[in-house]
mmCIF file of C-alpha atoms in Angstrom:
data_model
loop_
_atom_site.group_PDB
_atom_site.id
_atom_site.type_symbol
_atom_site.label_atom_id
_atom_site.label_comp_id
_atom_site.label_asym_id
_atom_site.label_seq_id
_atom_site.Cartn_x
_atom_site.Cartn_y
_atom_site.Cartn_z
ATOM 1 C CA MET X 877 -0.857 -5.106 -0.277
ATOM 2 C CA LEU X 878 -3.381 -2.566 -0.475
ATOM 3 C CA ASP X 879 -2.454 0.965 0.693
ATOM 4 C CA GLU X 880 -4.870 0.594 3.766
ATOM 5 C CA GLN X 881 -2.337 -2.012 5.200
ATOM 6 C CA ARG X 882 0.451 0.308 5.347
ATOM 7 C CA THR X 883 1.551 1.811 8.642
ATOM 8 C CA LEU X 884 0.385 5.324 8.811
ATOM 9 C CA PRO X 885 3.128 7.752 10.002
ATOM 10 C CA VAL X 886 2.731 9.634 13.236
ATOM 11 C CA GLN X 887 2.055 13.173 12.370
ATOM 12 C CA VAL X 888 2.374 14.951 15.722
ATOM 13 C CA GLY X 889 4.209 14.159 19.056
ATOM 14 C CA ASP X 890 6.872 11.725 20.079
ATOM 15 C CA GLU X 891 9.783 12.123 17.905
ATOM 16 C CA ARG X 892 10.657 8.411 18.202
ATOM 17 C CA ALA X 893 7.151 7.293 17.008
ATOM 18 C CA THR X 894 7.294 9.496 13.898
ATOM 19 C CA LEU X 895 10.515 8.255 13.026
ATOM 20 C CA THR X 896 9.913 4.589 13.279
ATOM 21 C CA SER X 897 6.491 4.891 11.925
ATOM 22 C CA ILE X 898 7.808 6.621 8.757
ATOM 23 C CA LEU X 899 10.365 4.024 8.420
ATOM 24 C CA GLN X 900 7.826 1.382 8.947
ATOM 25 C CA TYR X 901 5.701 2.859 6.134
ATOM 26 C CA GLN X 902 8.485 3.029 3.834
ATOM 27 C CA ARG X 903 9.134 -0.840 4.515
ATOM 28 C CA ASP X 904 5.233 -1.472 3.771
ATOM 29 C CA THR X 905 5.650 0.507 0.780
ATOM 30 C CA LEU X 906 8.452 -1.831 -0.898
ATOM 31 C CA MET X 907 6.290 -4.738 0.057
ATOM 32 C CA MET X 908 3.423 -3.187 -1.769
ATOM 33 C CA LYS X 909 5.574 -2.749 -4.603
ATOM 34 C CA CYS X 910 6.620 -6.430 -4.795
ATOM 35 C CA ALA X 911 3.026 -7.855 -4.053
ATOM 36 C CA GLY X 912 1.210 -10.386 -6.340
ATOM 37 C CA LEU X 913 4.396 -10.581 -8.697
ATOM 38 C CA THR X 914 5.880 -14.064 -9.623
ATOM 39 C CA ALA X 915 9.198 -15.020 -8.888
ATOM 40 C CA GLY X 916 10.386 -14.325 -12.485
ATOM 41 C CA GLN X 917 8.897 -10.910 -12.340
ATOM 42 C CA LEU X 918 10.513 -10.291 -8.962
ATOM 43 C CA ARG X 919 13.874 -11.169 -10.615
ATOM 44 C CA SER X 920 13.405 -9.349 -13.677
ATOM 45 C CA LYS X 921 15.706 -6.625 -14.956
ATOM 46 C CA ALA X 922 12.811 -4.647 -16.338
ATOM 47 C CA LEU X 923 14.694 -1.341 -17.263
ATOM 48 C CA PRO X 924 17.405 -1.864 -19.837
ATOM 49 C CA THR X 925 19.575 0.894 -18.497
ATOM 50 C CA THR X 926 19.733 -0.840 -15.182
ATOM 51 C CA GLY X 927 20.693 -4.098 -13.228
ATOM 52 C CA LEU X 928 18.377 -3.338 -10.323
ATOM 53 C CA THR X 929 15.273 -5.688 -9.750
ATOM 54 C CA LEU X 930 12.896 -5.760 -7.173
ATOM 55 C CA LEU X 931 14.162 -8.882 -5.554
ATOM 56 C CA GLY X 932 17.628 -7.416 -5.267
ATOM 57 C CA LEU X 933 16.355 -4.442 -3.686
ATOM 58 C CA VAL X 934 14.456 -6.490 -0.940
ATOM 59 C CA ARG X 935 17.856 -8.469 -0.575
ATOM 60 C CA HIS X 936 19.851 -5.303 -0.702
ATOM 61 C CA LEU X 937 17.524 -3.715 2.236
ATOM 62 C CA ALA X 938 17.843 -6.703 4.268
ATOM 63 C CA GLU X 939 21.545 -6.402 4.263
ATOM 64 C CA VAL X 940 21.067 -2.668 5.067
ATOM 65 C CA GLU X 941 18.679 -3.425 8.098
ATOM 66 C CA ARG X 942 21.350 -5.951 9.469
ATOM 67 C CA GLY X 943 24.395 -3.620 9.273
ATOM 68 C CA TRP X 944 22.800 -0.484 10.592
ATOM 69 C CA PHE X 945 20.733 -1.811 13.333
ATOM 70 C CA ARG X 946 22.434 -5.138 14.353
ATOM 71 C CA ASN X 947 26.086 -4.209 13.613
ATOM 72 C CA VAL X 948 26.236 -0.484 14.257
ATOM 73 C CA ILE X 949 23.742 0.209 16.942
ATOM 74 C CA ASN X 950 23.266 -3.207 18.612
ATOM 75 C CA GLY X 951 27.190 -3.801 18.450
ATOM 76 C CA GLU X 952 26.625 -7.397 16.997
ATOM 77 C CA ASP X 953 29.256 -8.829 14.347
ATOM 78 C CA VAL X 954 26.847 -10.357 11.924
ATOM 79 C CA ARG X 955 28.287 -11.072 8.558
ATOM 80 C CA GLY X 956 26.204 -10.477 5.154
ATOM 81 C CA TYR X 957 23.350 -12.872 4.567
ATOM 82 C CA TRP X 958 24.825 -13.099 0.760
ATOM 83 C CA PRO X 959 28.408 -14.081 0.440
ATOM 84 C CA ARG X 960 30.823 -11.812 -1.201
ATOM 85 C CA ASP X 961 31.951 -12.687 -4.772
ATOM 86 C CA ALA X 962 35.722 -13.467 -5.741
ATOM 87 C CA ALA X 963 36.230 -9.633 -6.322
ATOM 88 C CA GLY X 964 34.776 -8.862 -2.646
ATOM 89 C CA ARG X 965 31.581 -7.191 -3.917
ATOM 90 C CA TRP X 966 28.401 -8.083 -2.081
ATOM 91 C CA THR X 967 26.192 -10.544 -4.042
ATOM 92 C CA GLU X 968 22.634 -9.438 -3.048
ATOM 93 C CA TRP X 969 21.732 -7.898 -6.151
ATOM 94 C CA GLU X 970 22.707 -11.245 -7.883
ATOM 95 C CA VAL X 971 19.327 -12.738 -8.217
ATOM 96 C CA GLU X 972 18.983 -14.929 -11.232
ATOM 97 C CA ASP X 973 18.916 -17.964 -9.300
ATOM 98 C CA ALA X 974 17.668 -16.528 -5.951
ATOM 99 C CA ASP X 975 14.763 -17.608 -3.902
ATOM 100 C CA PRO X 976 12.075 -14.867 -3.378
ATOM 101 C CA ALA X 977 10.437 -16.483 -0.533
ATOM 102 C CA GLU X 978 14.145 -16.655 1.407
ATOM 103 C CA ALA X 979 14.811 -13.226 0.619
ATOM 104 C CA PHE X 980 11.451 -11.932 1.854
ATOM 105 C CA GLU X 981 11.746 -13.926 4.992
ATOM 106 C CA LYS X 982 15.371 -12.865 5.838
ATOM 107 C CA TRP X 983 14.144 -9.219 5.326
ATOM 108 C CA GLU X 984 11.042 -9.602 7.421
ATOM 109 C CA TRP X 985 12.862 -11.107 10.054
ATOM 110 C CA THR X 986 15.712 -8.548 10.031
ATOM 111 C CA CYS X 987 12.969 -5.494 10.016
ATOM 112 C CA GLY X 988 11.617 -7.526 13.260
ATOM 113 C CA LEU X 989 14.821 -7.437 14.869
ATOM 114 C CA SER X 990 15.555 -4.038 13.680
ATOM 115 C CA ARG X 991 12.274 -2.566 15.405
ATOM 116 C CA ALA X 992 13.306 -4.650 18.684
ATOM 117 C CA ILE X 993 16.538 -2.792 18.672
ATOM 118 C CA VAL X 994 14.920 0.514 18.312
ATOM 119 C CA ASP X 995 12.464 -0.571 21.133
ATOM 120 C CA ALA X 996 15.032 -1.552 23.666
ATOM 121 C CA ALA X 997 16.947 1.552 23.131
ATOM 122 C CA GLU X 998 16.718 4.163 25.941
ATOM 123 C CA SER X 999 16.678 7.087 23.568
ATOM 124 C CA LEU X 1000 17.529 8.324 20.197
ATOM 125 C CA ASP X 1001 20.855 9.481 21.572
ATOM 126 C CA VAL X 1002 21.996 5.879 21.830
ATOM 127 C CA THR X 1003 25.090 5.570 19.694
ATOM 128 C CA GLY X 1004 27.003 2.509 18.052
ATOM 129 C CA ARG X 1005 30.078 2.407 15.959
ATOM 130 C CA TYR X 1006 30.695 1.258 12.471
ATOM 131 C CA VAL X 1007 34.569 -0.007 12.095
ATOM 132 C CA ASP X 1008 36.052 -0.977 8.929
ATOM 133 C CA GLU X 1009 39.902 -1.497 9.635
ATOM 134 C CA GLU X 1010 40.509 -2.300 5.793
ATOM 135 C CA ARG X 1011 39.116 1.130 4.820
ATOM 136 C CA ARG X 1012 40.236 2.770 7.899
ATOM 137 C CA ILE X 1013 36.779 3.890 8.988
ATOM 138 C CA ASP X 1014 35.930 4.156 12.575
ATOM 139 C CA GLU X 1015 32.568 6.499 13.116
ATOM 140 C CA THR X 1016 30.110 6.665 15.797
ATOM 141 C CA TYR X 1017 26.559 7.261 14.714
ATOM 142 C CA SER X 1018 23.440 7.741 16.767
ATOM 143 C CA LEU X 1019 20.039 5.960 16.556
ATOM 144 C CA HIS X 1020 18.420 9.090 15.481
ATOM 145 C CA TYR X 1021 20.858 9.497 12.573
ATOM 146 C CA VAL X 1022 20.396 5.738 11.805
ATOM 147 C CA LEU X 1023 16.548 6.084 11.574
ATOM 148 C CA THR X 1024 16.710 9.061 9.568
ATOM 149 C CA HIS X 1025 19.279 7.448 7.104
ATOM 150 C CA MET X 1026 17.166 4.294 6.952
ATOM 151 C CA ILE X 1027 14.163 6.304 5.827
ATOM 152 C CA GLU X 1028 16.129 8.043 3.199
ATOM 153 C CA GLU X 1029 17.624 4.575 2.062
ATOM 154 C CA TYR X 1030 14.230 3.221 1.893
ATOM 155 C CA ALA X 1031 12.617 6.155 0.102
ATOM 156 C CA ARG X 1032 15.356 6.357 -2.606
ATOM 157 C CA HIS X 1033 14.892 2.662 -3.333
ATOM 158 C CA ASN X 1034 11.114 3.013 -3.279
ATOM 159 C CA GLY X 1035 11.474 5.203 -6.211
ATOM 160 C CA HIS X 1036 13.355 2.590 -8.127
ATOM 161 C CA ALA X 1037 10.607 0.072 -7.056
ATOM 162 C CA ASP X 1038 8.104 2.508 -8.390
ATOM 163 C CA LEU X 1039 9.870 2.432 -11.808
ATOM 164 C CA LEU X 1040 10.619 -1.361 -11.913
ATOM 165 C CA ARG X 1041 6.906 -2.238 -10.961
ATOM 166 C CA GLU X 1042 5.519 0.036 -13.550
ATOM 167 C CA ALA X 1043 7.709 -1.517 -16.267
ATOM 168 C CA ILE X 1044 7.073 -4.972 -15.128
ATOM 169 C CA ASP X 1045 3.231 -4.895 -15.289
ATOM 170 C CA GLY X 1046 2.105 -1.134 -15.723
ATOM 171 C CA THR X 1047 1.237 -0.966 -11.871
ATOM 172 C CA THR X 1048 1.621 2.763 -10.885
ATOM 173 C CA GLY X 1049 0.835 4.841 -7.816
ATOM 174 C CA GLU X 1050 2.068 5.018 -4.127
#
């Protein structure tokens, strides 16, 4: 994906447009970092000090999109796309046998649902709840918070993606 294909952030005006365009820019950046790689490269633990992979990042961000937009803001009860292991840990990071096409399809589909949820919200002040009875968590979040958090989440992981991509094939840059 060439840089020109990324959504350019709205720099003045409506706050919702600014936040959603910056989030989309971050989504596009992740896609750009993964573009042109083989399944093996996407699964590659390219840095010896971490178990991170580009495919694991895509799967993780699909889960994050699902959790924040569908479950918290939209009030759905959508379980994780990838099951928990015997110890109760999410398995999106376990990509040795993962299908990249499935992961990208799930991530892109979930991003589309997220965009629709944001578009349907009457304002950034719309709230949703995150409840985890096991951990005794019951928190309320505004759409404004969720969009801001998602920008932060993608920006952090896109930094990881930069390092992974450079280690895989030497490609650098935004």
